Amino acid sequence: MRIENTFTVPVAVDEAWIVLLDVERVAPCMPGAQLETVDGDVFTGRVKAKVGPVTLTYKGRAEFTSRDAATHTATLTAKGKDARGAGTAAATVTMRLAGENGITRVEVHTDLDITGKPAQLGRGVITDVGNKIIGQFADALAGQLAAERPAADPGDAAAAEAAGAGETTAPKSAANGRHARPADDSIDVLGLAGRSLLKGLLAALIRPFRRRRPPQERHLS
């Protein structure tokens, strides 16, 4: 199954290239993902996904198999297996970056092979869920980059801190200062599928009741 996505990063292409290849930096932005080890271009981790009442935890390994800084293109391969043997997932992801006016456009091409309950949902639903996951990742990354940028002036920073003293902010991780994740950040597959899943279910329910058109009568001349 081939899935194509596009998102933007609010920084210049050279900076976006460095950020997106920094696995430890971007992993907290990916819904359901937890990074475990990093060794050069190879890293391991897990991804949690909920399909209705069933929670799947894919444990696996990924590797950057190619990087081309001149064209800002990178390829990543990943394989994972549910901890309870309920399915597998494998993907080859190619990422291409293009910058314009201080913003970077990222094209992502994914060749996905998935088994188990998620595969039963069909290509349309999986594509829709993938699009929404990428959207959430892009939003989280943009927020992280904005939070990491220093204030233009120390006085402005002090004023902003004073103005926000009474506001409630999201908790941060003591380890790295980034926003902490909720206790359960599993990917809610059915929740993300939304309308596309409902459309598929309705089509499946209606299909048996559709009548075939009778064959057209032939007129002899």
GROMACS .gro file of C-alpha atoms in nm:
model
  221
    1MET     CA    1   0.000   0.000   0.000
    2ARG     CA    2   0.141   0.337  -0.103
    3ILE     CA    3   0.048   0.649   0.095
    4GLU     CA    4   0.151   1.004   0.010
    5ASN     CA    5   0.146   1.295   0.254
    6THR     CA    6   0.258   1.657   0.254
    7PHE     CA    7   0.312   1.895   0.542
    8THR     CA    8   0.506   2.214   0.614
    9VAL     CA    9   0.765   2.306   0.875
   10PRO     CA   10   0.790   2.675   0.974
   11VAL     CA   11   1.168   2.700   0.930
   12ALA     CA   12   1.412   2.723   0.638
   13VAL     CA   13   1.493   2.402   0.454
   14ASP     CA   14   1.846   2.358   0.594
   15GLU     CA   15   1.720   2.385   0.950
   16ALA     CA   16   1.422   2.160   0.878
   17TRP     CA   17   1.658   1.897   0.734
   18ILE     CA   18   1.860   1.890   1.056
   19VAL     CA   19   1.550   1.880   1.275
   20LEU     CA   20   1.368   1.602   1.090
   21LEU     CA   21   1.673   1.375   1.093
   22ASP     CA   22   1.718   1.423   1.468
   23VAL     CA   23   1.517   1.124   1.586
   24GLU     CA   24   1.543   1.209   1.955
   25ARG     CA   25   1.410   1.557   1.883
   26VAL     CA   26   1.112   1.466   1.668
   27ALA     CA   27   1.002   1.137   1.828
   28PRO     CA   28   0.798   1.311   2.101
   29CYS     CA   29   0.594   1.480   1.826
   30MET     CA   30   0.479   1.152   1.669
   31PRO     CA   31   0.145   1.028   1.812
   32GLY     CA   32   0.170   0.693   1.989
   33ALA     CA   33   0.546   0.660   1.942
   34GLN     CA   34   0.805   0.601   2.212
   35LEU     CA   35   1.176   0.604   2.129
   36GLU     CA   36   1.390   0.349   2.317
   37THR     CA   37   1.742   0.340   2.171
   38VAL     CA   38   1.944   0.532   1.913
   39ASP     CA   39   2.267   0.404   1.759
   40GLY     CA   40   2.374   0.619   1.466
   41ASP     CA   41   2.120   0.577   1.188
   42VAL     CA   42   1.951   0.285   1.364
   43PHE     CA   43   1.690   0.324   1.637
   44THR     CA   44   1.433   0.115   1.817
   45GLY     CA   45   1.103   0.197   1.979
   46ARG     CA   46   0.738   0.116   2.001
   47VAL     CA   47   0.409   0.251   1.867
   48LYS     CA   48   0.078   0.203   2.047
   49ALA     CA   49  -0.251   0.195   1.856
   50LYS     CA   50  -0.607   0.130   1.972
   51VAL     CA   51  -0.858  -0.038   1.743
   52GLY     CA   52  -1.180  -0.022   1.942
   53PRO     CA   53  -1.122  -0.203   2.274
   54VAL     CA   54  -0.800  -0.366   2.151
   55THR     CA   55  -0.463  -0.198   2.212
   56LEU     CA   56  -0.173  -0.300   1.989
   57THR     CA   57   0.188  -0.225   2.079
   58TYR     CA   58   0.423  -0.253   1.784
   59LYS     CA   59   0.785  -0.298   1.890
   60GLY     CA   60   1.042  -0.263   1.620
   61ARG     CA   61   1.351  -0.124   1.456
   62ALA     CA   62   1.404   0.153   1.202
   63GLU     CA   63   1.702   0.277   1.005
   64PHE     CA   64   1.789   0.566   0.777
   65THR     CA   65   1.913   0.378   0.471
   66SER     CA   66   2.001   0.689   0.272
   67ARG     CA   67   2.053   1.062   0.324
   68ASP     CA   68   2.126   1.320   0.056
   69ALA     CA   69   2.183   1.665   0.200
   70ALA     CA   70   2.223   1.818  -0.148
   71THR     CA   71   1.868   1.725  -0.252
   72HIS     CA   72   1.729   1.710   0.105
   73THR     CA   73   1.607   1.354   0.050
   74ALA     CA   74   1.616   1.070   0.301
   75THR     CA   75   1.485   0.713   0.310
   76LEU     CA   76   1.383   0.526   0.622
   77THR     CA   77   1.291   0.158   0.658
   78ALA     CA   78   1.104   0.026   0.959
   79LYS     CA   79   0.967  -0.307   1.079
   80GLY     CA   80   0.759  -0.383   1.383
   81LYS     CA   81   0.553  -0.659   1.542
   82ASP     CA   82   0.272  -0.644   1.794
   83ALA     CA   83   0.393  -0.756   2.135
   84ARG     CA   84   0.115  -1.017   2.154
   85GLY     CA   85   0.157  -1.140   1.798
   86ALA     CA   86  -0.164  -0.975   1.671
   87GLY     CA   87  -0.006  -0.823   1.362
   88THR     CA   88   0.299  -0.680   1.190
   89ALA     CA   89   0.390  -0.356   1.016
   90ALA     CA   90   0.668  -0.271   0.772
   91ALA     CA   91   0.731   0.052   0.588
   92THR     CA   92   0.974   0.223   0.354
   93VAL     CA   93   0.945   0.599   0.388
   94THR     CA   94   1.101   0.851   0.150
   95MET     CA   95   1.108   1.214   0.260
   96ARG     CA   96   1.182   1.508   0.028
   97LEU     CA   97   1.218   1.867   0.150
   98ALA     CA   98   1.183   2.188  -0.051
   99GLY     CA   99   1.217   2.536   0.095
  100GLU     CA  100   1.045   2.859  -0.004
  101ASN     CA  101   1.030   3.195   0.176
  102GLY     CA  102   1.159   3.052   0.504
  103ILE     CA  103   0.910   2.763   0.510
  104THR     CA  104   0.981   2.401   0.421
  105ARG     CA  105   0.743   2.175   0.235
  106VAL     CA  106   0.790   1.807   0.317
  107GLU     CA  107   0.666   1.533   0.084
  108VAL     CA  108   0.643   1.188   0.239
  109HIS     CA  109   0.597   0.872   0.030
  110THR     CA  110   0.528   0.558   0.231
  111ASP     CA  111   0.514   0.198   0.108
  112LEU     CA  112   0.326   0.024   0.388
  113ASP     CA  113   0.265  -0.345   0.454
  114ILE     CA  114   0.045  -0.411   0.755
  115THR     CA  115  -0.130  -0.722   0.889
  116GLY     CA  116  -0.378  -0.784   1.169
  117LYS     CA  117  -0.680  -0.580   1.277
  118PRO     CA  118  -0.571  -0.246   1.124
  119ALA     CA  119  -0.533  -0.413   0.784
  120GLN     CA  120  -0.897  -0.524   0.798
  121LEU     CA  121  -1.010  -0.161   0.793
  122GLY     CA  122  -0.912  -0.121   0.430
  123ARG     CA  123  -0.691   0.110   0.229
  124GLY     CA  124  -0.921   0.413   0.244
  125VAL     CA  125  -0.946   0.414   0.621
  126ILE     CA  126  -0.574   0.351   0.672
  127THR     CA  127  -0.489   0.635   0.434
  128ASP     CA  128  -0.724   0.871   0.617
  129VAL     CA  129  -0.578   0.775   0.954
  130GLY     CA  130  -0.225   0.820   0.818
  131ASN     CA  131  -0.309   1.169   0.692
  132LYS     CA  132  -0.442   1.272   1.032
  133ILE     CA  133  -0.140   1.129   1.215
  134ILE     CA  134   0.093   1.327   0.988
  135GLY     CA  135  -0.116   1.637   1.052
  136GLN     CA  136  -0.087   1.592   1.428
  137PHE     CA  137   0.287   1.535   1.397
  138ALA     CA  138   0.332   1.853   1.190
  139ASP     CA  139   0.132   2.059   1.440
  140ALA     CA  140   0.331   1.922   1.734
  141LEU     CA  141   0.662   1.983   1.558
  142ALA     CA  142   0.566   2.340   1.471
  143GLY     CA  143   0.472   2.401   1.834
  144GLN     CA  144   0.800   2.255   1.955
  145LEU     CA  145   1.004   2.471   1.717
  146ALA     CA  146   0.814   2.782   1.823
  147ALA     CA  147   0.875   2.702   2.191
  148GLU     CA  148   1.247   2.648   2.130
  149ARG     CA  149   1.301   2.983   1.961
  150PRO     CA  150   1.450   3.244   2.198
  151ALA     CA  151   1.265   3.570   2.253
  152ALA     CA  152   1.386   3.860   2.039
  153ASP     CA  153   1.452   4.073   2.343
  154PRO     CA  154   1.505   3.978   2.712
  155GLY     CA  155   1.264   4.252   2.813
  156ASP     CA  156   0.996   4.107   2.588
  157ALA     CA  157   1.052   3.764   2.740
  158ALA     CA  158   1.017   3.904   3.093
  159ALA     CA  159   0.700   4.088   2.998
  160ALA     CA  160   0.553   3.776   2.838
  161GLU     CA  161   0.636   3.573   3.148
  162ALA     CA  162   0.473   3.830   3.374
  163ALA     CA  163   0.163   3.847   3.153
  164GLY     CA  164   0.128   3.472   3.157
  165ALA     CA  165   0.197   3.426   3.527
  166GLY     CA  166  -0.167   3.361   3.602
  167GLU     CA  167  -0.224   3.130   3.308
  168THR     CA  168  -0.214   2.753   3.325
  169THR     CA  169   0.044   2.599   3.092
  170ALA     CA  170   0.098   2.243   2.982
  171PRO     CA  171   0.338   2.048   3.207
  172LYS     CA  172   0.690   1.991   3.079
  173SER     CA  173   0.917   1.693   3.109
  174ALA     CA  174   1.188   1.749   3.367
  175ALA     CA  175   1.430   1.558   3.149
  176ASN     CA  176   1.425   1.774   2.841
  177GLY     CA  177   1.185   2.063   2.900
  178ARG     CA  178   0.948   1.951   2.625
  179HIS     CA  179   0.577   1.915   2.676
  180ALA     CA  180   0.489   1.597   2.863
  181ARG     CA  181   0.263   1.345   2.695
  182PRO     CA  182  -0.069   1.227   2.836
  183ALA     CA  183  -0.069   0.897   3.025
  184ASP     CA  184  -0.235   0.721   2.731
  185ASP     CA  185  -0.121   0.864   2.399
  186SER     CA  186  -0.211   0.560   2.189
  187ILE     CA  187  -0.325   0.626   1.834
  188ASP     CA  188  -0.705   0.594   1.836
  189VAL     CA  189  -0.745   0.435   1.494
  190LEU     CA  190  -1.126   0.425   1.490
  191GLY     CA  191  -1.149   0.777   1.631
  192LEU     CA  192  -0.918   0.915   1.362
  193ALA     CA  193  -1.092   0.716   1.088
  194GLY     CA  194  -1.416   0.903   1.156
  195ARG     CA  195  -1.619   0.974   0.844
  196SER     CA  196  -1.423   0.745   0.612
  197LEU     CA  197  -1.487   0.448   0.841
  198LEU     CA  198  -1.858   0.530   0.867
  199LYS     CA  199  -1.881   0.563   0.490
  200GLY     CA  200  -1.715   0.222   0.447
  201LEU     CA  201  -1.947   0.056   0.698
  202LEU     CA  202  -2.255   0.200   0.533
  203ALA     CA  203  -2.136   0.081   0.193
  204ALA     CA  204  -2.078  -0.268   0.334
  205LEU     CA  205  -2.428  -0.274   0.485
  206ILE     CA  206  -2.599  -0.149   0.171
  207ARG     CA  207  -2.410  -0.367  -0.077
  208PRO     CA  208  -2.604  -0.693  -0.011
  209PHE     CA  209  -2.936  -0.517  -0.073
  210ARG     CA  210  -2.841  -0.369  -0.407
  211ARG     CA  211  -3.019  -0.536  -0.691
  212ARG     CA  212  -2.848  -0.616  -1.011
  213ARG     CA  213  -2.989  -0.448  -1.314
  214PRO     CA  214  -3.180  -0.694  -1.533
  215PRO     CA  215  -3.009  -0.773  -1.862
  216GLN     CA  216  -3.125  -0.556  -2.148
  217GLU     CA  217  -3.357  -0.724  -2.391
  218ARG     CA  218  -3.227  -0.777  -2.735
  219HIS     CA  219  -3.438  -0.657  -3.023
  220LEU     CA  220  -3.421  -0.864  -3.335
  221SER     CA  221  -3.444  -0.671  -3.660
   0.00000   0.00000   0.00000
